Coordinates of C-alpha atoms in Angstrom, one line a residue:
X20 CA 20.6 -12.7 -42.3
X21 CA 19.0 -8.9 -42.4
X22 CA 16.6 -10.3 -45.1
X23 CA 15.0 -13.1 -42.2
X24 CA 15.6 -11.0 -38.9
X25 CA 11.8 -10.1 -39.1
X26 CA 11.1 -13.9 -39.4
X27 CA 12.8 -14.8 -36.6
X28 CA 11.6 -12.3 -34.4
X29 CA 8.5 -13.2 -35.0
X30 CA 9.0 -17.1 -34.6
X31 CA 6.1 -17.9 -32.6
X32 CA 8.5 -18.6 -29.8
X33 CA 8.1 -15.4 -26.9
X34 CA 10.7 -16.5 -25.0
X35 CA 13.0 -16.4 -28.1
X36 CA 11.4 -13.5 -29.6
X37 CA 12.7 -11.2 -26.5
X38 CA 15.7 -12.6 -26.5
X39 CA 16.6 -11.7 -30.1
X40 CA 15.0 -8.1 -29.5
X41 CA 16.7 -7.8 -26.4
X42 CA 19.7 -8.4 -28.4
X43 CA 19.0 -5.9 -31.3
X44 CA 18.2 -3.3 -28.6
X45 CA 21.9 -3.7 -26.9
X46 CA 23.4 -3.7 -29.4
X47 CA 22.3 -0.6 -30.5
X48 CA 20.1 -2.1 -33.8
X49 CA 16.4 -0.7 -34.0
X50 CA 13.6 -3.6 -33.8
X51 CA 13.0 -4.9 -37.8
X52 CA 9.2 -3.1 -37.3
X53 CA 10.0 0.1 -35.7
X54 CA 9.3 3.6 -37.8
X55 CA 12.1 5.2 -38.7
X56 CA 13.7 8.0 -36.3
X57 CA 12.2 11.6 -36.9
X58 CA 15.0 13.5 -36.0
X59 CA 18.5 11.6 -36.0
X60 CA 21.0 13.0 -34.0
X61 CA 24.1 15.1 -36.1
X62 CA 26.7 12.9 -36.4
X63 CA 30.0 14.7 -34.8
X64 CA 32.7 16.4 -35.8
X65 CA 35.1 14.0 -37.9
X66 CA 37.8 16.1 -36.8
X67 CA 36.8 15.5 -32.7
X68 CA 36.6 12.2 -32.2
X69 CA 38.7 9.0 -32.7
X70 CA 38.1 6.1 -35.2
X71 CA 35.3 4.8 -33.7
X72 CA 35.4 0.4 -33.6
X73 CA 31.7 0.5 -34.5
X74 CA 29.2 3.0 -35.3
X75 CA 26.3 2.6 -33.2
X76 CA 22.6 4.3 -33.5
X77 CA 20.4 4.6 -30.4
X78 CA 17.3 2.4 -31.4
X79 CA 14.4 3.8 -32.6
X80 CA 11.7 5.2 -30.2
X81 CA 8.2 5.0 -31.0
X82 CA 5.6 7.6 -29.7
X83 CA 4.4 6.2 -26.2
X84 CA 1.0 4.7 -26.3
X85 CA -1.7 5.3 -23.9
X86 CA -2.1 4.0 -20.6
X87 CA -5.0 1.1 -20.4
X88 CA -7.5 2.7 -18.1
X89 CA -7.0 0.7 -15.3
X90 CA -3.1 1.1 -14.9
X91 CA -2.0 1.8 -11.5
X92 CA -0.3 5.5 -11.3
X93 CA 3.2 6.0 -11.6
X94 CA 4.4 2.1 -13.4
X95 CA 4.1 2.0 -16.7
X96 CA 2.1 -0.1 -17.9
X97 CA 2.9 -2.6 -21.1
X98 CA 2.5 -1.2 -25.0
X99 CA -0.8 -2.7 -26.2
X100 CA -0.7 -1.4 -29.9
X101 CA 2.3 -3.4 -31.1
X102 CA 4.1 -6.4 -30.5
X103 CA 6.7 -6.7 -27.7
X104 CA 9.4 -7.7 -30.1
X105 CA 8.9 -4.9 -31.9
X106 CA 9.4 -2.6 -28.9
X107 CA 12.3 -0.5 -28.2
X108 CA 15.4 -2.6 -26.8
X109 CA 12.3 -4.9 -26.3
X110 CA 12.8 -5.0 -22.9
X111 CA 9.3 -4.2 -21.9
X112 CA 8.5 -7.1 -19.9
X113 CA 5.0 -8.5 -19.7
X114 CA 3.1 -9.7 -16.7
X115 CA 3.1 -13.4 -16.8
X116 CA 4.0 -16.6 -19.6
X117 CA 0.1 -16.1 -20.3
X118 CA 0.6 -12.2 -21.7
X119 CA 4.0 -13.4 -23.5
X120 CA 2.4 -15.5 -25.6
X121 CA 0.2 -12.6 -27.1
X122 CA 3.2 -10.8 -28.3
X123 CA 2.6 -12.0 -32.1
X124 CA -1.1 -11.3 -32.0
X125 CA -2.9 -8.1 -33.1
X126 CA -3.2 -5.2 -30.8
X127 CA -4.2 -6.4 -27.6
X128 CA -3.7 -5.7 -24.1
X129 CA -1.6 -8.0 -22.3
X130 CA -3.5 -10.2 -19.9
X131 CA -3.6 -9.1 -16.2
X132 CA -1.8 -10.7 -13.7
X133 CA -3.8 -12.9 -10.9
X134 CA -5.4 -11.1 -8.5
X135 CA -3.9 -13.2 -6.1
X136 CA -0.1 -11.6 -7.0
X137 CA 0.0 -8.1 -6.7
X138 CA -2.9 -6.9 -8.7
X139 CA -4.4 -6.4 -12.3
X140 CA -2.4 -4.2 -15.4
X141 CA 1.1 -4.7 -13.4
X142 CA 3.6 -5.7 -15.6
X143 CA 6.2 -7.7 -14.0
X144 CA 9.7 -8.5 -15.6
X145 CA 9.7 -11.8 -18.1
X146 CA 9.6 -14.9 -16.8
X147 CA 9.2 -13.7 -13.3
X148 CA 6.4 -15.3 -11.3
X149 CA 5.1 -13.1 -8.3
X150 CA 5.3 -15.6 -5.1
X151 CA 3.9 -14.6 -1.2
X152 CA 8.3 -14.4 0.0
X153 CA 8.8 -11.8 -3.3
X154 CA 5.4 -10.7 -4.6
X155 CA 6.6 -7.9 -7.2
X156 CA 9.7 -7.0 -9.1
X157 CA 10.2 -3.6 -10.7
X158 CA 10.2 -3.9 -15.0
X159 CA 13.3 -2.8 -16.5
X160 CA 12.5 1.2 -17.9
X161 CA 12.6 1.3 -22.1
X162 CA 13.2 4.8 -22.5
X163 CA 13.4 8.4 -20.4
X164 CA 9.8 9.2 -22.2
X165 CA 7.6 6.1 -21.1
X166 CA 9.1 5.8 -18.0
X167 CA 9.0 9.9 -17.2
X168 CA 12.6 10.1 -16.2
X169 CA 13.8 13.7 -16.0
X170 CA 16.7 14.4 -19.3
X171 CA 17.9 17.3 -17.3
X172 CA 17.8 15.8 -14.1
X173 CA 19.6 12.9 -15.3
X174 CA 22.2 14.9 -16.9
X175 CA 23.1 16.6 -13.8
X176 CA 24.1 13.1 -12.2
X177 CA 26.1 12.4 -15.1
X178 CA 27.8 15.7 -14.8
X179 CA 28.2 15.4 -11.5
X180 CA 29.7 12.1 -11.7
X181 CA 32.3 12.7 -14.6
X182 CA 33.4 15.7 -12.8
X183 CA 34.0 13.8 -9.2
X184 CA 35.6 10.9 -11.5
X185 CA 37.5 12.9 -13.7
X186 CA 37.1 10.3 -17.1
X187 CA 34.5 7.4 -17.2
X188 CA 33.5 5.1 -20.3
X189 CA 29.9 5.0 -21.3
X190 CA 28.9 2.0 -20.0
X191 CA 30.7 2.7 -16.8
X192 CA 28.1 6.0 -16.4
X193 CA 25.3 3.5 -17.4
X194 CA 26.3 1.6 -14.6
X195 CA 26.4 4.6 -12.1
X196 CA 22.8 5.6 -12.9
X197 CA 21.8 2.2 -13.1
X198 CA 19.7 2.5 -16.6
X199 CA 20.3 0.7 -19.6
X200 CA 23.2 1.9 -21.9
X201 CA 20.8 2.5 -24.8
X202 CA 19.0 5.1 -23.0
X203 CA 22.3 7.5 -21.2
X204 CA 24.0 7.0 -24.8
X205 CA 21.5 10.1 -26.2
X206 CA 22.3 12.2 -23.4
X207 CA 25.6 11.5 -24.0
X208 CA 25.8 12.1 -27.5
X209 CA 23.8 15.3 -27.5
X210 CA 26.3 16.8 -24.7
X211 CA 28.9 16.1 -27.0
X212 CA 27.3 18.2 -29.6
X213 CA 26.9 20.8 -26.8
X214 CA 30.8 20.7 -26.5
X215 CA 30.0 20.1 -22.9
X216 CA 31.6 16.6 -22.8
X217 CA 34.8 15.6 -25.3
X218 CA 36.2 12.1 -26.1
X219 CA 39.1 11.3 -24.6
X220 CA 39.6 7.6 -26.0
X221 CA 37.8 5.1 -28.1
X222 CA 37.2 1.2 -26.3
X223 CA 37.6 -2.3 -28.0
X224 CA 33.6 -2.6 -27.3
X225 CA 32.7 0.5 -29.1
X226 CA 32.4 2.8 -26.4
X227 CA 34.1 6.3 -25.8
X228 CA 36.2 7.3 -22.6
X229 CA 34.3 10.5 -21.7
X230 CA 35.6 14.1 -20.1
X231 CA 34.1 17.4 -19.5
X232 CA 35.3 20.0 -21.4
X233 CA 36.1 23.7 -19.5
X234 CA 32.3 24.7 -20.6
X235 CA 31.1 20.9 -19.1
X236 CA 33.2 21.6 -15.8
X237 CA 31.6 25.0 -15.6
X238 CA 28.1 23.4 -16.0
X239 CA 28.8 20.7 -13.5
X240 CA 30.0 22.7 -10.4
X241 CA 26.8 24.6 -10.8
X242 CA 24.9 21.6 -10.5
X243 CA 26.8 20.5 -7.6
X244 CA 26.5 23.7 -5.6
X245 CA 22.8 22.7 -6.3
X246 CA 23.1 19.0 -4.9
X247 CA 26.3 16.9 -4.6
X248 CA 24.1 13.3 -5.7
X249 CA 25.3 11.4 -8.3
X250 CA 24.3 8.1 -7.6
X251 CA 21.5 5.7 -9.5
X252 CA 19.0 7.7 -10.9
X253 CA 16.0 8.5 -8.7
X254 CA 12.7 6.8 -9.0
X255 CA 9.5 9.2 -9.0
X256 CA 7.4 9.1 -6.1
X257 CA 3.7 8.0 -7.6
X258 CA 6.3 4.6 -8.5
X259 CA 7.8 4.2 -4.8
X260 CA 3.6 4.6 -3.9
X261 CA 2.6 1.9 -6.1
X262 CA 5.4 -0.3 -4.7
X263 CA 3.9 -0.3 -1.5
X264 CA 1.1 -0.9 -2.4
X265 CA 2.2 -4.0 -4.7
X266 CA 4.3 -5.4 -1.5
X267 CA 2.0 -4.2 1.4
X268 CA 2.8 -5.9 4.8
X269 CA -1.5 -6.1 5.2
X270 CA -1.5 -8.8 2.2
X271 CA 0.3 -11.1 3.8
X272 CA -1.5 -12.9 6.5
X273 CA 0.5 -15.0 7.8
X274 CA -0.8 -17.9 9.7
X275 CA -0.4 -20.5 12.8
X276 CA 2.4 -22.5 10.5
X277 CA 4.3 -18.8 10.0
X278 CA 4.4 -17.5 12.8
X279 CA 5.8 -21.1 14.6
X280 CA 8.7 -21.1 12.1
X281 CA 9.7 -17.3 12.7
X282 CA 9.5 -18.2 16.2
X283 CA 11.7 -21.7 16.0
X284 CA 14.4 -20.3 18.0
X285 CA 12.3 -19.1 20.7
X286 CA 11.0 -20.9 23.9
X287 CA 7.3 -19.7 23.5
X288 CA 4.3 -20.5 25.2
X289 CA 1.3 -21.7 23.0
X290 CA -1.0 -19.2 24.5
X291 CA 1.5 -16.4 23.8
X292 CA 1.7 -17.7 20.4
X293 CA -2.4 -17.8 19.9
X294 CA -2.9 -14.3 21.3
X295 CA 0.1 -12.9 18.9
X296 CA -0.9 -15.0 16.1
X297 CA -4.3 -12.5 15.2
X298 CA -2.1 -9.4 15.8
X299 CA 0.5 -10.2 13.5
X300 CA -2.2 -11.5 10.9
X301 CA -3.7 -8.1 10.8
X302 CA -0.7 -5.9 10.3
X303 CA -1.7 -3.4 12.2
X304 CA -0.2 -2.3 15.4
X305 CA 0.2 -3.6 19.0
X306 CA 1.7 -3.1 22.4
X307 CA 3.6 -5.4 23.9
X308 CA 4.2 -4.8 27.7
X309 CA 5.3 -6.5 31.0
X310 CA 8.3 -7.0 33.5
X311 CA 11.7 -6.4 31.8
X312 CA 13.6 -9.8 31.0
X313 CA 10.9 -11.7 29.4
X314 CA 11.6 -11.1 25.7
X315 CA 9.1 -8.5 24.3
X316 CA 12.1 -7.4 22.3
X317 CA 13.0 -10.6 21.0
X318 CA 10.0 -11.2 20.1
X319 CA 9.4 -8.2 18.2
X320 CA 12.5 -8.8 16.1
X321 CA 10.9 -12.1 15.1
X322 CA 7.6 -11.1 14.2
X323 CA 9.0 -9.8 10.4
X324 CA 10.2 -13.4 9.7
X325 CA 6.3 -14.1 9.7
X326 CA 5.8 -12.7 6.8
X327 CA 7.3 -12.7 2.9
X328 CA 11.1 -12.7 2.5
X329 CA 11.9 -9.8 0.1
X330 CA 10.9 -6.4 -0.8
X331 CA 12.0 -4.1 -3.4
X332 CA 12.6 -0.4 -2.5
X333 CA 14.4 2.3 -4.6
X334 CA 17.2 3.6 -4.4
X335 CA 16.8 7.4 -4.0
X336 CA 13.3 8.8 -4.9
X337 CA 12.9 12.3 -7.1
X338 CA 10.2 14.7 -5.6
X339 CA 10.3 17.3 -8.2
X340 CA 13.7 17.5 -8.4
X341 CA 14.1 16.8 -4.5
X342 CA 16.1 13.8 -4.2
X343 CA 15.5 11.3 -0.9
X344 CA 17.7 8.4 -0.1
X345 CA 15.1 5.5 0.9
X346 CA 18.0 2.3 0.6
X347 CA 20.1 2.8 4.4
X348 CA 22.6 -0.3 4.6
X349 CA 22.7 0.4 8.1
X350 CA 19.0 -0.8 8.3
X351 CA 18.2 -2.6 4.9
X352 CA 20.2 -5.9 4.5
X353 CA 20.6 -6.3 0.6
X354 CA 20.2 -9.9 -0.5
X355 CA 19.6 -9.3 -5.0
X356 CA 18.7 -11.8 -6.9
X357 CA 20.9 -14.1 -8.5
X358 CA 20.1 -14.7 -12.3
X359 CA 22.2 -14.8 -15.7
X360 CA 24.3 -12.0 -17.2
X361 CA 24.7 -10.3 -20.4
X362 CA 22.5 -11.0 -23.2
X363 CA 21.3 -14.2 -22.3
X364 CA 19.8 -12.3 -19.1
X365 CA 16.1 -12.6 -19.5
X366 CA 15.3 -11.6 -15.8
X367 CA 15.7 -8.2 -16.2
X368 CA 14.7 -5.5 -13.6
X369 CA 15.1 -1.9 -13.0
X370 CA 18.6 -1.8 -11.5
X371 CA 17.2 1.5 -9.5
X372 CA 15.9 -0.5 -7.2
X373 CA 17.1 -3.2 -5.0
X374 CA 15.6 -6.2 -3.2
X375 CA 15.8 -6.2 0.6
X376 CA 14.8 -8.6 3.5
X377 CA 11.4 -7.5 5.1
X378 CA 12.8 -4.6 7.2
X379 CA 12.9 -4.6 11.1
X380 CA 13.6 -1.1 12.8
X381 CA 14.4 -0.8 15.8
X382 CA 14.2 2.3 17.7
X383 CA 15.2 2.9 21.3
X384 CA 15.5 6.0 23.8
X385 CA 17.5 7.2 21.1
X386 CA 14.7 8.4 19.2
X387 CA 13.5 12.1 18.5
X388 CA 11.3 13.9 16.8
X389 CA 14.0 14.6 14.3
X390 CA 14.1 11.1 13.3
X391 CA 10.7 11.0 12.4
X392 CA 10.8 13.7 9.2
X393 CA 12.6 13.9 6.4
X394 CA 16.0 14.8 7.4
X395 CA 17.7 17.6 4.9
X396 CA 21.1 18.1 4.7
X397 CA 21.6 21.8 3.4
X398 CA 25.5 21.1 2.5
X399 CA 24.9 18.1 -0.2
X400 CA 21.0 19.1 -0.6
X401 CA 20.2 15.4 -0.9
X402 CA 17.4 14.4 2.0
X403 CA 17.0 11.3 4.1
X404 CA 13.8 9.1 4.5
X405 CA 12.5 9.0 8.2
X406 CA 12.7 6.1 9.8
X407 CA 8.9 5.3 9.5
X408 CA 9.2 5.2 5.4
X409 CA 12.2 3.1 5.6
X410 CA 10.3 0.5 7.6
X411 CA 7.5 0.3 5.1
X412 CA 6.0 -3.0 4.4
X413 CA 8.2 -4.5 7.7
X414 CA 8.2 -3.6 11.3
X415 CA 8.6 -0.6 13.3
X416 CA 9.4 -1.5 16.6
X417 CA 9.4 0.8 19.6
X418 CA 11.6 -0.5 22.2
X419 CA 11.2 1.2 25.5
X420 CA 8.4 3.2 25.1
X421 CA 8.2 6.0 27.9
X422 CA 12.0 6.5 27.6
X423 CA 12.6 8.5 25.0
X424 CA 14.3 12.0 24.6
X425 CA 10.8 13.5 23.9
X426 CA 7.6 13.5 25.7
X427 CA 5.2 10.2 25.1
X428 CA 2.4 13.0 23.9
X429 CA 5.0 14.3 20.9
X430 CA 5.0 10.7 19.7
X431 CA 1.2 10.0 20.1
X432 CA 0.2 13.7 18.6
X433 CA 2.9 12.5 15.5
X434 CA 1.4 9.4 14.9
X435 CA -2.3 9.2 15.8
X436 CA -3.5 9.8 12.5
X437 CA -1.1 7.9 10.5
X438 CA -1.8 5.1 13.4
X439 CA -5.1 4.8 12.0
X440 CA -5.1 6.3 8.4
X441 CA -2.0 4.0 7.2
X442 CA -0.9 7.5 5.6
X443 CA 1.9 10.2 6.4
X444 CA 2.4 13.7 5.8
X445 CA 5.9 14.7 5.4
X446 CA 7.9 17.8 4.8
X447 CA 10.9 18.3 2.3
X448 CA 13.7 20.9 2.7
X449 CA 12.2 23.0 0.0
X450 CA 8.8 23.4 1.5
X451 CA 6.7 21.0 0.0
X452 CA 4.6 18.6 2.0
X453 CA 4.2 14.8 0.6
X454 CA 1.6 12.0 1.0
X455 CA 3.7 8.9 1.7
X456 CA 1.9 5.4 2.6
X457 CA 2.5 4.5 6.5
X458 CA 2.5 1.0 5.9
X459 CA 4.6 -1.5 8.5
X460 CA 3.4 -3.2 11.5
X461 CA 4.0 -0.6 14.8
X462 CA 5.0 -2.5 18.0
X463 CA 5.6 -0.5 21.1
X464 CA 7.4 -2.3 23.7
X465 CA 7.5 -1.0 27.3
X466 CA 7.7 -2.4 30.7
X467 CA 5.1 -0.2 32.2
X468 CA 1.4 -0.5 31.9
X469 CA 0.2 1.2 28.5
X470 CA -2.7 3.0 30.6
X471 CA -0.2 5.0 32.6
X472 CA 1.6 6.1 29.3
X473 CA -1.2 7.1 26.8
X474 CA -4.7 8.2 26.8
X475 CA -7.6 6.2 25.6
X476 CA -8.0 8.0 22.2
X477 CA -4.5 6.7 21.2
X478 CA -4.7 3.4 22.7
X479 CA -7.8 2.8 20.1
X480 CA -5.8 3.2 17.7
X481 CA -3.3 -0.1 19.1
X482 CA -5.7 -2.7 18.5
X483 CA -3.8 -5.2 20.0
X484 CA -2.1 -5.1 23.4
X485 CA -0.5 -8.1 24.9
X486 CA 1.4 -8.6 28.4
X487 CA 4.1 -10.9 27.9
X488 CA 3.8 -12.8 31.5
X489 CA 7.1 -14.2 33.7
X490 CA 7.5 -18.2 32.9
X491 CA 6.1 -21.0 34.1
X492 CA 8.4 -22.9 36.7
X493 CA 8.4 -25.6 33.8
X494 CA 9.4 -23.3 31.6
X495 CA 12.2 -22.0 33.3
X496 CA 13.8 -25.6 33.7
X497 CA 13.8 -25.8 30.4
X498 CA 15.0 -22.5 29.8
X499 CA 17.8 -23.7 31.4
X500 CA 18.5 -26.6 29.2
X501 CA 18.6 -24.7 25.8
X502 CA 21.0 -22.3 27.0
X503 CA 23.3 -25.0 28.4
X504 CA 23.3 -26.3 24.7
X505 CA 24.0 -22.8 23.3
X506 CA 27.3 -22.1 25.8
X507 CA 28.2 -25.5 25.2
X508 CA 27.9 -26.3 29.1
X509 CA 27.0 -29.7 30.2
X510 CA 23.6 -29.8 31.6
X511 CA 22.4 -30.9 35.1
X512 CA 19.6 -31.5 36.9
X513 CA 20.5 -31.0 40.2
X514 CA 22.2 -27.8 40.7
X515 CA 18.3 -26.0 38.5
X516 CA 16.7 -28.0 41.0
X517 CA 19.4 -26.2 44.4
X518 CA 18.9 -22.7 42.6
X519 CA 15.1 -22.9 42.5
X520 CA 14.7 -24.6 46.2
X521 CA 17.2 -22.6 47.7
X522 CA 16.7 -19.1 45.6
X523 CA 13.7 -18.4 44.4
X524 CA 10.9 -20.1 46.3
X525 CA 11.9 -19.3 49.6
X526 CA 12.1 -15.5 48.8
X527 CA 9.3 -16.2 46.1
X528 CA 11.7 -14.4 43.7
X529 CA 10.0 -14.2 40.2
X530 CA 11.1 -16.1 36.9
X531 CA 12.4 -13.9 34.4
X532 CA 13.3 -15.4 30.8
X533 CA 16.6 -14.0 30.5
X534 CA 17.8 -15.1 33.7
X535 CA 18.4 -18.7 33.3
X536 CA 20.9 -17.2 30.1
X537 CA 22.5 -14.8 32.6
X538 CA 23.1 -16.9 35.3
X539 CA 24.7 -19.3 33.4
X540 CA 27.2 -17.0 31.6
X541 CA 28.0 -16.0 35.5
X542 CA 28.6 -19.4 35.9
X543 CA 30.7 -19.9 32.7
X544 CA 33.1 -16.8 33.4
X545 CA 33.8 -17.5 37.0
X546 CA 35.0 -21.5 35.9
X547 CA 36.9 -20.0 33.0
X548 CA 38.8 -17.1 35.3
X549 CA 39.7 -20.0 37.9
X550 CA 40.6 -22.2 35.4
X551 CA 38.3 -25.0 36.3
X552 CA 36.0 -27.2 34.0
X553 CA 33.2 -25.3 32.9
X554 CA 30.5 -26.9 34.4
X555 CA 26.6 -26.6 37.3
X556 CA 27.5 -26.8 40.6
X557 CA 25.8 -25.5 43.9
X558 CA 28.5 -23.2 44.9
X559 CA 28.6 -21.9 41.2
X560 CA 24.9 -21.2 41.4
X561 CA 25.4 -19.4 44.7
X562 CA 28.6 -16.9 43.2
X563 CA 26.0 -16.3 40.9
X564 CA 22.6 -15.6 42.9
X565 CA 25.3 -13.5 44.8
X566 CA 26.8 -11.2 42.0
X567 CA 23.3 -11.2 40.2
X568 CA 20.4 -10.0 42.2
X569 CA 22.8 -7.9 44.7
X570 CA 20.5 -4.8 44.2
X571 CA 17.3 -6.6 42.6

């Protein structure tokens, strides 16, 4: 079988090529083609360890090849002097079926992907085919040199995280950083031969329980007096840059047929939906404003659902050794993908990062300058993304504008030039300043007029401002009639047409889309608390005119 393993891997098949590469590389066999290891690591002590199951040797790594010219900064970019199979692990994933099927030919450079995806020279994970609802997918990393992953920084999360656990298997550590076994096993092994880490047990899958020894425990409070993070391991920032730009909210435009099925649930007029239609095509920001009650917040929440599903963001992000948490579950909702597992999983992706409905932030008279930089946190020295860069490539909206804790000219000076550069500046803990892309569509959302609250120099900057008007009479009936179906109350005519006669037109009282929804659950509560049948009558309406506009 050793005698044909070169045949097979080079059957012809890519598909099956990868897959028995894939395989070789997990299990801890070096590719049939790759040069021999210059330095192999001293095997340990015989006295230290237990009988190990099966002897394992990290795979062969090959010197990393150049970068094609027109790779994009901070992704690495697919090996273009050797075959794929005979790659590392071979889990460097090539753009498209197109560039798999050039793994058996002489050096070449994989084929780009369409222009039309994210781009040319981005290699994408195999068999992964970039759509407008998830455009890009990060490439599973092949080792800590191509992919320019700090050794000592990730050591000090594995420290850190056998000393908060106490013991942890290998894989279990893999698992934590969220890298491939194959490349924390070197780490591993050469803190072993540092005496920093012991074995405590051997596994039935030929993997070691792992401790730290009194020297390792030593080590590992030092790095946490540092920083306390020992969670996936980060992603550099030139990577989270390209990412954005892969999955930008400005190559989307979505279109008449979009922006109707994000707004399904809504009662929208046509013209609304023509005047918001351009606005949302061009990503960039606008104000919505009018009389309170007639959804500008609702349908700013909507407006994300107009574009692609999914983005991927990372994890945590390493700024030379600064660590930012990006991924907020109070913000993102996580939806991965679902694909196989174990060695029949040809899908893979960077487990560092994690795939994410479009984000919509939503940001009330709560906010403060605060919020708006990177937040440091001098007990755990790990930092926290501003809101603005977690709402990258989704929406930002502003709800209230005018109300906030700080002055409408702190917001304005903040973001004027981002506003119209689609670039921040921001500031770590440790003094350095960072270029971060500014990249989600800005809505402001007040209920007074935009001229009153900003100068003309800032409102050039919101290309789009729209006043979301009071209903139609027309409108308003049939306001009424979806919400009767939502509160499951049975509708009638007759008591809508009392409440306008006898309630709004003789005191010219204006429509407001949240009222039909309000009155109504007047009307619902004060049947429910007499225990009578939930239903419209005129002596309902008028408990409810009563109790409703007493001080409007």
């Amino acid at each position: 079988m050793a005698n044909s393993s070169s045949d097979v891997t080079n059957s012809g098949d890519p598909k099956l090529d990868a897959l028995i590469a894939r395989i070789n590389g997990l299990s801890g066999k070096p590719a049939p083609a790759a040069a021999p290891r210059n330095t192999p690591p001293a095997a340990p002590s015989p006295s230290a360890p237990p009988a190990r199951p099966a002897a394992r040797t990290p795979a062969a790594r090959p010197a990393p090849p150049a970068a094609p010219a027109a790779a994009v900064r901070g992704v690495p970019a697919p090996p273009s002097s050797a075959p794929a199979a005979n790659a590392p692990g071979a889990n460097t994933r090539v753009a498209n079926s197109q560039a798999a099927n050039t793994q058996a030919a002489p050096a070449q450079a994989a084929p780009p992907v369409p222009a039309a995806s994210v781009g040319e020279n981005v290699p994408l994970p195999l068999g992964f085919q970039p759509t407008r609802d998830e455009p890009w997918r990060p490439v599973e990393p092949v080792s800590l040199e191509d992919n320019q992953i700090s050794d000592s920084l990730l050591e000090q999360i594995i420290m850190r995280f056998v000393l908060n656990n106490g013991e942890s298997e290998g894989r279990r550590i893999a698992d934590q950083v969220k890298l491939p076994f194959r490349m924390v096993e070197p780490i591993l092994t050469r803190l072993k031969m540092e005496q920093q880490v012991a074995y405590r047990s051997a596994t039935a899958t030929g993997d070691y329980v792992y401790v730290l020894t009194e020297t390792g425990r030593a080590a590992a409070r030092n790095h946490v007096q540092d920083c306390t993070y020992y969670g996936a391991c980060p992603v550099r920032l030139p990577e989270y840059i390209a990412s954005v730009k892969y999955q930008t909210i400005e190559g989307q435009r979505p279109q008449k047929k979009d922006l109707e099925r994000a707004f399904s649930d809504l009662l929208i007029n046509p013209r609304m939906l023509d005047r918001l239609g351009p606005a949302v095509n061009s990503g960039r920001g606008m104000f919505l404003f009018g009389f309170p009650g007639n959804g500008k917040t609702s349908i700013a929440e909507r407006v994300t659902a107009a574009f692609g599903k999914y983005i991927w963001i990372p994890r945590a992000v390493d700024i030379d050794g600064d660590i930012m948490r990006v991924f907020d579950p109070m913000n993102h909702e996580l939806d991965m993908p679902q694909g196989d597992s174990g060695l029949l999983d040809q899908g893979g992706y960077d487990k560092r990062w994690v795939r994410i409905r479009r984000p919509t932030l939503v940001a009330g008279g709560e906010l403060t300058m605060e919020m708006l930089e990177v937040q440091g946190n001098p007990e755990s020295g790990i930092s926290e993304a501003p809101l603005q860069l977690k709402s990258n490539c989704g929406t930002l909206l502003i709800d209230d504008f005018g109300r906030q804790k700080m002055s409408v000219d702190q917001l304005l000076n903040r973001w004027i030039v981002p506003l119209e550069k689609r670039y921040d500046f921001l500031n770590m803990s440790s003094g350095k300043k960072i270029q971060v892309p500014f990249d989600q569509l800005v809505i402001f959302s007040t209920n007074l007029e935009p001229k009153d609250l900003v100068d003309d120099a800032f409102l050039r900057r919101i290309p789009y401002k729209i006043e979301v008007s009071n209903p139609a009479e027309s409108d308003f009936r049939k306001l009424f009639e979806i919400m009767c179906k939502v509160l499951k109350i049975p509708y009638a005519a007759e008591p809508i047409d009392y409440l306008i006669a006898t309630h709004y037109l003789p005191v010219k009282r204006p429509f407001r889309n949240c009222q039909p929804r309000d009155l109504l659950l007047q009307v619902r509560n004060y049947c429910l608390y007499h225990g009578l049948e939930v239903e419209l009558k005129n002596e309902y309406f008028d408990f409810a005119v009563d109790n409703y506009f007493s001080v409007m």
